[in-house]
CSV table of C-alpha atoms and ligand atoms in Angstrom, one decimal:
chain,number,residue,atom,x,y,z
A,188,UNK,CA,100.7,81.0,89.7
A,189,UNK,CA,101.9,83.6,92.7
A,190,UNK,CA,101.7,87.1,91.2
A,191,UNK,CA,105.0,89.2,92.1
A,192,UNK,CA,103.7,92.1,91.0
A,193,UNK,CA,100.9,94.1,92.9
A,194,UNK,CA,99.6,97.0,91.5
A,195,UNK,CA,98.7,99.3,94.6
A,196,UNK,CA,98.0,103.1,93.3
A,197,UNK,CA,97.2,104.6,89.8
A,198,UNK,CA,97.9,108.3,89.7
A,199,UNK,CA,94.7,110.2,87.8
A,200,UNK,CA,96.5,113.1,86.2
A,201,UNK,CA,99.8,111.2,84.8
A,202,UNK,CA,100.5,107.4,84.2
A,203,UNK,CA,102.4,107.4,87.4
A,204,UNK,CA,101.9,104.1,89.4
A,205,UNK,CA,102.8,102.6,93.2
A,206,UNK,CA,103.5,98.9,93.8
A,207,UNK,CA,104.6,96.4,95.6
A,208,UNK,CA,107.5,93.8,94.0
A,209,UNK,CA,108.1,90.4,96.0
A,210,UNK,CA,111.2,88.7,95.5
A,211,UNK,CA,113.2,85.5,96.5
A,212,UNK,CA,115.0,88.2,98.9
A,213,UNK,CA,112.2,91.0,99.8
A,214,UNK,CA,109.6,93.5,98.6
A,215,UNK,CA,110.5,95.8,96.4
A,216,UNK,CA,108.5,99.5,96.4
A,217,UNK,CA,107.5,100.6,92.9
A,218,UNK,CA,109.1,103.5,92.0
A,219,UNK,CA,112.6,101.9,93.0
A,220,UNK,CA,115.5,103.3,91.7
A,221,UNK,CA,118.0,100.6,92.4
A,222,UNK,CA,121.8,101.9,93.2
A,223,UNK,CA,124.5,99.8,90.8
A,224,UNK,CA,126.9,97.3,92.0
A,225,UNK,CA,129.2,96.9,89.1
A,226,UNK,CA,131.8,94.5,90.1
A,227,UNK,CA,129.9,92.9,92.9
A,228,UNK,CA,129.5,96.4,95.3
A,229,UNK,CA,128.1,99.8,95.1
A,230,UNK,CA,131.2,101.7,94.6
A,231,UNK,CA,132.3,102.9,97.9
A,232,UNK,CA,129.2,102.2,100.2
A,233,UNK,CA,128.7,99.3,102.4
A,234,UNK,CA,125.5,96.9,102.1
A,235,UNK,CA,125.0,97.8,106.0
A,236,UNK,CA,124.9,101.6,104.7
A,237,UNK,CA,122.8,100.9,101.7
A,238,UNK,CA,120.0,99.0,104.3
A,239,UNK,CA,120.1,102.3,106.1
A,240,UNK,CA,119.4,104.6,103.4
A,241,UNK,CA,116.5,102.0,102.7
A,242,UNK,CA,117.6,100.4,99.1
A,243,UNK,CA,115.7,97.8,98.2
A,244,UNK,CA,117.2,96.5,95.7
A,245,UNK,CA,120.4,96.6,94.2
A,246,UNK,CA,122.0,95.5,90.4
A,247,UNK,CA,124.7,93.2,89.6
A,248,UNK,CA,126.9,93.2,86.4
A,249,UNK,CA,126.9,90.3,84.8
A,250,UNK,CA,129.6,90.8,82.7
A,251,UNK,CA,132.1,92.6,84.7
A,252,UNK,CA,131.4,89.2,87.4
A,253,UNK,CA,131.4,86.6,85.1
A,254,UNK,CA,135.4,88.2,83.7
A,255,UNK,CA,136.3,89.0,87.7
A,256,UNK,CA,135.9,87.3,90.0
A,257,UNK,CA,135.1,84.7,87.4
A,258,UNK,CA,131.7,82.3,88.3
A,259,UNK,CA,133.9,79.3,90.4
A,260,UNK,CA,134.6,82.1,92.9
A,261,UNK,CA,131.1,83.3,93.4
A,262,UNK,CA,129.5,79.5,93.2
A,263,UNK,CA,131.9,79.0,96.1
A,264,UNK,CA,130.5,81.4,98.2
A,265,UNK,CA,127.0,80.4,97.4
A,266,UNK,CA,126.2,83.1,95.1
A,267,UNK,CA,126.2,86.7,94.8
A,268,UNK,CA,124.3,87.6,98.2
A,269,UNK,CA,126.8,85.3,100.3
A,270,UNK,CA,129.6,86.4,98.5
A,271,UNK,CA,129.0,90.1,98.7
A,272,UNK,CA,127.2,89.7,101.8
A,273,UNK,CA,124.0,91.8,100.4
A,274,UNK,CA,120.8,89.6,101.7
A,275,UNK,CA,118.5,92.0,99.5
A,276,UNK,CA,116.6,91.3,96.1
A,277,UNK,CA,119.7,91.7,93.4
A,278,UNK,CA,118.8,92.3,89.8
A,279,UNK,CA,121.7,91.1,87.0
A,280,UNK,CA,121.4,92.7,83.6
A,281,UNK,CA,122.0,90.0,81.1
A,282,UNK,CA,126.0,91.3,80.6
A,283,UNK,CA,125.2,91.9,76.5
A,284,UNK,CA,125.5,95.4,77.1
A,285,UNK,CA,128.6,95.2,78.2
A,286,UNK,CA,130.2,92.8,76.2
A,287,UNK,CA,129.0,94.8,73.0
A,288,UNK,CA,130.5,98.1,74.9
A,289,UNK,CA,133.8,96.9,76.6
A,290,UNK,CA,135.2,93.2,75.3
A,291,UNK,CA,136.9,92.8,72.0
A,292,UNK,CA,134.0,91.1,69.9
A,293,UNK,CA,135.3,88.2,68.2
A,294,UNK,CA,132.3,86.6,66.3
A,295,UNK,CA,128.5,87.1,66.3
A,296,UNK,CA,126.2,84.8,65.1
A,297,UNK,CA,122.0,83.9,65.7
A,298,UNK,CA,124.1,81.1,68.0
A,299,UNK,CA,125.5,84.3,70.4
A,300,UNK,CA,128.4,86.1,70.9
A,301,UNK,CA,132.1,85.1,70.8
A,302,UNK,CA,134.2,87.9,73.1
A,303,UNK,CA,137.6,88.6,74.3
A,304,UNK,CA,136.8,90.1,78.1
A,305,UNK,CA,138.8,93.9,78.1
A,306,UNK,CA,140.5,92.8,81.3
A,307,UNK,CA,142.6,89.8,80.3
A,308,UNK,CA,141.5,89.1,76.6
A,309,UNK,CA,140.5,85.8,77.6
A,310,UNK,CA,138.1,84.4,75.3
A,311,UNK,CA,134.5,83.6,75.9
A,312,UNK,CA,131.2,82.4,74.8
A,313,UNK,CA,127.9,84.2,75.5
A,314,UNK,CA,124.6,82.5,73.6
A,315,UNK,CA,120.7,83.4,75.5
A,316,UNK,CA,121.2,79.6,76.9
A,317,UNK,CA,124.1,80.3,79.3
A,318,UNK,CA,123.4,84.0,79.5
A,319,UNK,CA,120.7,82.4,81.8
A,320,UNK,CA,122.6,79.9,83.2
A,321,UNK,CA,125.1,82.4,83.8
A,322,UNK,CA,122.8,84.7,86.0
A,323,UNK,CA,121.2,81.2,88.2
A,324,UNK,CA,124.7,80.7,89.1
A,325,UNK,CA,125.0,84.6,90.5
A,326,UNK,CA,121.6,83.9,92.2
A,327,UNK,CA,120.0,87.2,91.3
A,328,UNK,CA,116.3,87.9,92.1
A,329,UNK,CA,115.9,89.4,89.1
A,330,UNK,CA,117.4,87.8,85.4
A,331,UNK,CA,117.3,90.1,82.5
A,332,UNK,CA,117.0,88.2,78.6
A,333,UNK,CA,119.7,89.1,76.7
A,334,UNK,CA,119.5,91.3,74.0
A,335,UNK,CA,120.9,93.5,72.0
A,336,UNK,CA,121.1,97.6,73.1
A,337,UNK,CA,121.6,99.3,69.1
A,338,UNK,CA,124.2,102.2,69.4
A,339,UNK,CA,122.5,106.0,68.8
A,340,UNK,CA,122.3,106.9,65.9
A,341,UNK,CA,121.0,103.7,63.8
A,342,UNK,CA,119.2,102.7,60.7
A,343,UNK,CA,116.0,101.8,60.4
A,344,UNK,CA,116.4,98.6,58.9
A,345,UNK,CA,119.3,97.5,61.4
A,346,UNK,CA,117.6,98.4,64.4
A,347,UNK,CA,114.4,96.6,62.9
A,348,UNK,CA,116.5,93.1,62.1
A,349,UNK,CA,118.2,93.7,65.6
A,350,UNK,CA,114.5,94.1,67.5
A,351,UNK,CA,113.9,90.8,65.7
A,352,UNK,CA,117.2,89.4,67.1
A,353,UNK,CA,116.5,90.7,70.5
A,354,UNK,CA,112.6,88.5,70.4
A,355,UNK,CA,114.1,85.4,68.8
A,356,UNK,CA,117.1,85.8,72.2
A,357,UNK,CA,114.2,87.0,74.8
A,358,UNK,CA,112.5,83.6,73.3
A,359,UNK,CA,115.5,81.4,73.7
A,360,UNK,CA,116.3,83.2,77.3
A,361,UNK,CA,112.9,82.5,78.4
A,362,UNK,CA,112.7,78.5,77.5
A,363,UNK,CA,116.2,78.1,79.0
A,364,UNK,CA,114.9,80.0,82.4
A,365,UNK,CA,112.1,77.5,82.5
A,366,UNK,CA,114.4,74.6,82.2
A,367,UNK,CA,116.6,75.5,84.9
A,368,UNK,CA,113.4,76.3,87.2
A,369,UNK,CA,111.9,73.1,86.5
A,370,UNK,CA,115.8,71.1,87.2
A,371,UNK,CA,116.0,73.1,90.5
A,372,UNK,CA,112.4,72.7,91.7
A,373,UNK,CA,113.0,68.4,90.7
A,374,UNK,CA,116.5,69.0,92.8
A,375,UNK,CA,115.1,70.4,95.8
A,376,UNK,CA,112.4,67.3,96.3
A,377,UNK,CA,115.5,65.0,96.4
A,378,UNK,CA,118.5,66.6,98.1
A,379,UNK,CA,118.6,68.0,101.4
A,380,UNK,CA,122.2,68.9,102.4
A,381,UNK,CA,123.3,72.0,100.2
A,382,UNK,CA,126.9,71.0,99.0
A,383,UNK,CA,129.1,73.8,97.0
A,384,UNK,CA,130.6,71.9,95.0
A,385,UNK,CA,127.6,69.6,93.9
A,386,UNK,CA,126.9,70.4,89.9
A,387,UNK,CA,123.6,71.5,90.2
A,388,UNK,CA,124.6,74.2,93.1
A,389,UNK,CA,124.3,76.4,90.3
A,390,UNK,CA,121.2,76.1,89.1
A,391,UNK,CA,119.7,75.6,92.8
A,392,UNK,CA,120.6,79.6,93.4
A,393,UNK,CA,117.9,79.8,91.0
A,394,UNK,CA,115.5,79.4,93.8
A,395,UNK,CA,116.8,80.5,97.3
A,396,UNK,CA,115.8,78.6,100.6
A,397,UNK,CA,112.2,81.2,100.6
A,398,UNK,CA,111.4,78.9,98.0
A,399,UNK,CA,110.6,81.9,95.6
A,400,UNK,CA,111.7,81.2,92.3
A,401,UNK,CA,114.3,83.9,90.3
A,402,UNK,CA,112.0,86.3,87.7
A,403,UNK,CA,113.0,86.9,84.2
A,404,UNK,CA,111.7,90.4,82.8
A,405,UNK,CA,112.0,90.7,78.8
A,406,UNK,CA,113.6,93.8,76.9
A,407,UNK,CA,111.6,95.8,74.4
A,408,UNK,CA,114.2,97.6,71.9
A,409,UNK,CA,113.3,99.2,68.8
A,410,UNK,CA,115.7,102.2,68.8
A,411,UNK,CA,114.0,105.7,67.8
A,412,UNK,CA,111.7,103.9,65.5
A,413,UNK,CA,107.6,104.1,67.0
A,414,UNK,CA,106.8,100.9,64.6
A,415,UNK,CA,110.1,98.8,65.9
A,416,UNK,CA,109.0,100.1,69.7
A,417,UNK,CA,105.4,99.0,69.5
A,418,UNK,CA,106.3,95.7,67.6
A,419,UNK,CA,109.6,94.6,70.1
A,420,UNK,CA,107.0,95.5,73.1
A,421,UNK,CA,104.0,93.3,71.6
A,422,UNK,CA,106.4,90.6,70.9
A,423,UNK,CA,108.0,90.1,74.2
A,424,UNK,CA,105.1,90.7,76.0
A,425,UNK,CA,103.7,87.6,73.9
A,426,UNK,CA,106.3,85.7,75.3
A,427,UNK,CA,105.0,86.5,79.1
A,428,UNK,CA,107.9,87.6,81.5
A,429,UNK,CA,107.5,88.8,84.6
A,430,UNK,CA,108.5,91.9,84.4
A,431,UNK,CA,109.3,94.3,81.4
A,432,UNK,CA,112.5,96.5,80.3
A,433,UNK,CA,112.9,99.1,77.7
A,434,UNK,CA,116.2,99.0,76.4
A,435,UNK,CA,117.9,100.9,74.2
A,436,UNK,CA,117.6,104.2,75.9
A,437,UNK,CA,120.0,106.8,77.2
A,438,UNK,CA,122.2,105.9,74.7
A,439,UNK,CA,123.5,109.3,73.5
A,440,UNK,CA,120.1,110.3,71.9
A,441,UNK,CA,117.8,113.6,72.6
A,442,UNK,CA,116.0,113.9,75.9
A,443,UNK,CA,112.4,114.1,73.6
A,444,UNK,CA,113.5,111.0,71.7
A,445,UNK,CA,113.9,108.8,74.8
A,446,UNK,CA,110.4,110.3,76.1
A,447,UNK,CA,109.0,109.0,72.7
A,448,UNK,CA,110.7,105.9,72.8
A,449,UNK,CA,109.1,104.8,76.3
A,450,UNK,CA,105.7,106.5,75.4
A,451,UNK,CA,105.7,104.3,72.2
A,452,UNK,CA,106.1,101.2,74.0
A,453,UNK,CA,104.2,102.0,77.1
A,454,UNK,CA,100.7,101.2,75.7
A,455,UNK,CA,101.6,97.7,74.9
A,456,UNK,CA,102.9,96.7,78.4
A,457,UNK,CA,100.6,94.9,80.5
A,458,UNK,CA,99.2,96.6,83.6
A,459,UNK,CA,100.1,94.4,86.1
A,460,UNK,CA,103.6,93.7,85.6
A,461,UNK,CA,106.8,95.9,86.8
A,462,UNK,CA,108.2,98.0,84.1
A,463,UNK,CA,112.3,99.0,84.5
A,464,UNK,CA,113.6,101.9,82.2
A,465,UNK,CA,117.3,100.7,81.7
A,466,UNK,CA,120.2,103.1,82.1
A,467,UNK,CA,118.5,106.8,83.1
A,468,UNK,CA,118.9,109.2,84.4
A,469,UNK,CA,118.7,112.7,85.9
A,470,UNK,CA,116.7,113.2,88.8
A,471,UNK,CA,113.7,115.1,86.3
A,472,UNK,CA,114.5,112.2,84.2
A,473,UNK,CA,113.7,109.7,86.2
A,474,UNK,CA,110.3,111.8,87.5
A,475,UNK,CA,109.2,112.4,84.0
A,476,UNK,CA,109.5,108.5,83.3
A,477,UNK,CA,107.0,107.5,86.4
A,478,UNK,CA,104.3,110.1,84.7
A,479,UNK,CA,104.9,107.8,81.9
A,480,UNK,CA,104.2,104.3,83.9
A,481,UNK,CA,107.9,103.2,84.7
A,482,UNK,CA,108.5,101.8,88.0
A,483,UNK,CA,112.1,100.4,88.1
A,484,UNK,CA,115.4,102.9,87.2
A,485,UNK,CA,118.6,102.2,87.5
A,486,UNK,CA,122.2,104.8,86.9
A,487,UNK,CA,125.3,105.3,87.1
A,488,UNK,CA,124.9,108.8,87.9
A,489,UNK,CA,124.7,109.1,91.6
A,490,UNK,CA,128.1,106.9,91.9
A,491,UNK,CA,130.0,108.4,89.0
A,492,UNK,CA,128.9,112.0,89.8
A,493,UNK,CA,130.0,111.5,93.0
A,494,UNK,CA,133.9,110.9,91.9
A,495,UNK,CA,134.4,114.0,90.6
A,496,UNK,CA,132.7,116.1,93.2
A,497,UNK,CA,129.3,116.5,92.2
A,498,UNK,CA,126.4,116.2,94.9
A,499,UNK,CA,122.7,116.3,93.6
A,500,UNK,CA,120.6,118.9,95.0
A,501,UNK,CA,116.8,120.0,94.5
A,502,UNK,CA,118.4,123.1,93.0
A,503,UNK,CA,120.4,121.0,90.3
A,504,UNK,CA,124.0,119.7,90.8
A,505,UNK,CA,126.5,121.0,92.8
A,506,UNK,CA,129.7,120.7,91.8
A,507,UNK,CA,131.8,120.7,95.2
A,508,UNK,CA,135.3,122.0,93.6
A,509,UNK,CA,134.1,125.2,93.2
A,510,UNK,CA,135.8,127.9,95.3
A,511,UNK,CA,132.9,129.4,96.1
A,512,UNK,CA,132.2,126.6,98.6
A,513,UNK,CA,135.4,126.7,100.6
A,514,UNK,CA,134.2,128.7,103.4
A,515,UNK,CA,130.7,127.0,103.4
A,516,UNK,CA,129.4,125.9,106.5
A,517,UNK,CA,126.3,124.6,105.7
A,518,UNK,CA,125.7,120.5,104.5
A,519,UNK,CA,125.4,119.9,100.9
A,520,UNK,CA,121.8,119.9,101.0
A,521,UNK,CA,119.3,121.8,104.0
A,522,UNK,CA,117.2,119.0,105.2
A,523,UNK,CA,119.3,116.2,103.8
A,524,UNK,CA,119.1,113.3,106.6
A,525,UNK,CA,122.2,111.4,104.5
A,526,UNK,CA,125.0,110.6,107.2
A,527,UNK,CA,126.8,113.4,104.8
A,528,UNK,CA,124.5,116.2,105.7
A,529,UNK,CA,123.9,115.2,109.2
A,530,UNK,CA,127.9,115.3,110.1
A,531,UNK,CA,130.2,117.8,107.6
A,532,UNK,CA,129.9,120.8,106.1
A,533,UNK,CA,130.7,122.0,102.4
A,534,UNK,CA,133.9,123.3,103.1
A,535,UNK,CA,135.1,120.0,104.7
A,536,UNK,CA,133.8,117.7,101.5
A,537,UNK,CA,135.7,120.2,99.0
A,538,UNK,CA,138.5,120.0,100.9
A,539,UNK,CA,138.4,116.0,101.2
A,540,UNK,CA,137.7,116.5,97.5
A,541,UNK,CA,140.7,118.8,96.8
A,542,UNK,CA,143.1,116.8,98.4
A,543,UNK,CA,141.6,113.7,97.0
A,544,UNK,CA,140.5,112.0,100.2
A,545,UNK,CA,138.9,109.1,99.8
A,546,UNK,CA,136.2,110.3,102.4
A,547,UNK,CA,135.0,113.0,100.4
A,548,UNK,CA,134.1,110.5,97.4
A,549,UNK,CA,132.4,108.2,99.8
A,550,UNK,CA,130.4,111.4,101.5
A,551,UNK,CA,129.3,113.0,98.2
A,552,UNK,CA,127.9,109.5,97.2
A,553,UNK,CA,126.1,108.2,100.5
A,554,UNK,CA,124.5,111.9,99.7
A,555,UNK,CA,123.8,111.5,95.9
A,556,UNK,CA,122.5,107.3,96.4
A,557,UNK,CA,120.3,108.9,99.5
A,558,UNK,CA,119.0,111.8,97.5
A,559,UNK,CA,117.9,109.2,94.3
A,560,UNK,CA,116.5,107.1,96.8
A,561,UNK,CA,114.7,109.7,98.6
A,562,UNK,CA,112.8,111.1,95.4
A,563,UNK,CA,111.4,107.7,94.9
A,564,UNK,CA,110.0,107.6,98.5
A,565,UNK,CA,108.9,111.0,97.7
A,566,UNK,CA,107.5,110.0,94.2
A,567,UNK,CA,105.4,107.1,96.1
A,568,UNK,CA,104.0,109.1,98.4
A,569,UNK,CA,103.1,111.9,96.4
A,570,UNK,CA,100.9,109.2,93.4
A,571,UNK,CA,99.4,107.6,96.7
A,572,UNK,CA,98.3,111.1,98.2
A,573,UNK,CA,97.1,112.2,94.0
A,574,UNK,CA,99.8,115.4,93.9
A,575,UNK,CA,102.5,113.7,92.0
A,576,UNK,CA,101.7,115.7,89.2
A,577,UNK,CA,102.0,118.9,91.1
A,578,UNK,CA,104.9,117.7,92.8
A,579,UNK,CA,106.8,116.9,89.9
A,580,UNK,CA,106.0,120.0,87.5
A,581,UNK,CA,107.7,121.9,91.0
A,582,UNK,CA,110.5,119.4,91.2
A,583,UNK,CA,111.4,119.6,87.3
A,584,UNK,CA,111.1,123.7,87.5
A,585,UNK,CA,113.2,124.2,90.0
A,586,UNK,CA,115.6,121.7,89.1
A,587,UNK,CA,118.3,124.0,87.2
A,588,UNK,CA,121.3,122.0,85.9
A,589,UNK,CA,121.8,123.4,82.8
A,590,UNK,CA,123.3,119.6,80.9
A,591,UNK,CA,120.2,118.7,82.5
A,592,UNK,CA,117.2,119.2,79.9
A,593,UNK,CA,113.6,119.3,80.9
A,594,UNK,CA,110.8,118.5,79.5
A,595,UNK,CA,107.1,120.3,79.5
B,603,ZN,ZN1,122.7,114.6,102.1
């Protein structure tokens, strides 16, 4: 079978590693960090402006799609890419997060999840089958097994039976995937025109007009637990994915825990396969995870941040309210090449912020999704020249948001 997943650089002082991830949609650099796109767009930025601060890749929620616009709408516009007129790779979580943080939970059983959405109270069905059906129909590059994220703190012996869930779903998710690959690849050898409405439209997004098929990756859970991590990661990696998530981190717990989590689990993950840390995280974060062999990050930071008027910096955050920037002619960052940087000063952005101008939100996060982006460019140059290691002891030093812990 085509590999996806090239391994290109191995850093020699750290875990760090660069590669190369091809999708239906495009190559993806490893580190990535991939900007979110909750409700089928990155708040506030364009695609056009996303391909010019070079993302690569970009997430969908599943959830917040399948609840608005609801799946008829986005099968009607071919999928997710047409519909939000993104042609990049897209990865969809699996939209059990969400439904065990935002709808009304009805009923659980080994079967799946029965949910009232938070938007209309509608009720709805989720079970690993059409979790996966769900995600052909958006078309993604990138499927994620549903599974279940335990809250922080938790029991042992609940986050042990829920790690067992989790493989019995990533098990049922990954038999499912192979049916609806095998149904499109019989589909395409007998149909030609590509008709919206047919039935099996669906299930064709599964494999775009490249001909390269959609990847599944797995989810390791385990909570705080070393044992639960070790044994979730040997048992989906038994099941063979293409790609691997750890779950179940930045959930509320200590920065030192979520290092031990992914350093538990880390050992067990096969070399030459892409490996996402879900959910995280500060910019040292997100450092200290490649020198601990992640490749793929995605947060809600550099979006959210940016709503209240907080820019990232080398220096630490920035939080653009302050009075002490009124008068401040320089950018938000020296050296930034963001459209923000390039074009207004401080003093404008806090005003935009103060008077709550939409520009000033849209500034502060085409700045905060250019500087994420950036420090994985950075972080992949760095493991391919052998200074990563320097470069990110510097990096988390003189990184000094207090809310911000670092680590070493
Ligand atoms: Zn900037």
């Amino acid at each position: 079978m085509q590999k996806n997943f090239e391994l290109l650089t191995t850093d020699r002082h750290s875990k760090a590693r660069c590669g190369r991830l091809t999708t239906a949609h495009g190559v993806i650099d490893t580190p990535a960090f991939m900007p979110i796109g909750t409700q089928g767009t990155v708040k506030a930025v364009t695609p056009r402006e996303l391909r010019e601060m070079n993302a690569q890749i970009i997430l969908g929620n599943t959830y917040h799609l399948f609840v608005r616009p609801g799946l008829d709408v986005i099968k009607h516009f071919g999928g997710l890419h047409n519909f939000m007129n993104w042609n990049g790779p897209i990865l969809t979580d699996s939209g059990g997060y969400q439904i065990f943080s935002l709808a009304n939970l009805c009923k659980i059983t080994d079967d799946g999840v029965e949910f009232q959405n938070h938007i209309d109270g509608a009720r709805a069905f989720i079970s690993p089958e059409n979790a996966m059906e769900i995600q052909a129909a958006l078309g993604g590059d990138i499927a994620m097994a549903l599974d279940e994220c335990v809250p922080y703190p938790c029991e042992y012996d609940y986050a042990a039976q829920s790690a067992e869930m989790t493989t019995r779903c990533a098990k049922r998710c990954k038999e499912a995937h192979a049916v609806i690959l095998s149904e499109v690849e019989g589909s395409r050898g007998t149909t030609s025109a590509v008709s919206q409405r047919d039935s099996s439209t669906s299930r064709r997004s599964a494999r775009n007009d490249s001909g390269a098929r959609q990847l599944l990756f797995g989810i390791v859970q385990g909570a705080a637990f070393e044992d639960l991590r070790k044994q979730s990661t040997q048992a989906i990696v038994d099941l063979d994915f293409d790609g691997y998530a750890i779950g179940g981190v930045s959930v509320g717990e200590p920065e030192e825990e979520m290092m031990r989590a992914v350093e538990s689990a880390e050992p067990f993950l096969p070399r030459d396969k892409p490996r996402y840390a879900m959910g995280l995280g500060t910019p040292p974060q997100l450092l200290e995870m490649i020198a601990r062999g992640m490749d793929m990050f995605d947060c809600v930071l550099p979006t959210r941040l940016a709503r209240n008027g907080t820019a990232f910096a080398a220096a630490g955050t920035l939080n653009l309210k302050n009075a002490e920037f009124a008068l401040d002619k320089n950018p938000i960052e020296e050296n930034c090449t963001c459209q923000a940087c390039r074009e207004f000063s401080r003093g404008y952005i806090r005003h935009l912020i103060k008077a709550e101008e939409i520009l000033g939100l849209r500034l502060i996060t085409l700045h905060n999704l250019h500087f994420y982006l950036n420090l994985m460019s950075r972080a992949r140059t760095e493991i391919e020249s052998g200074t990563f290691d320097q470069f990110r002891k510097a990096f988390v030093a003189e990184y000094k948001t207090r809310d911000a812990i670092t680590v070493e």
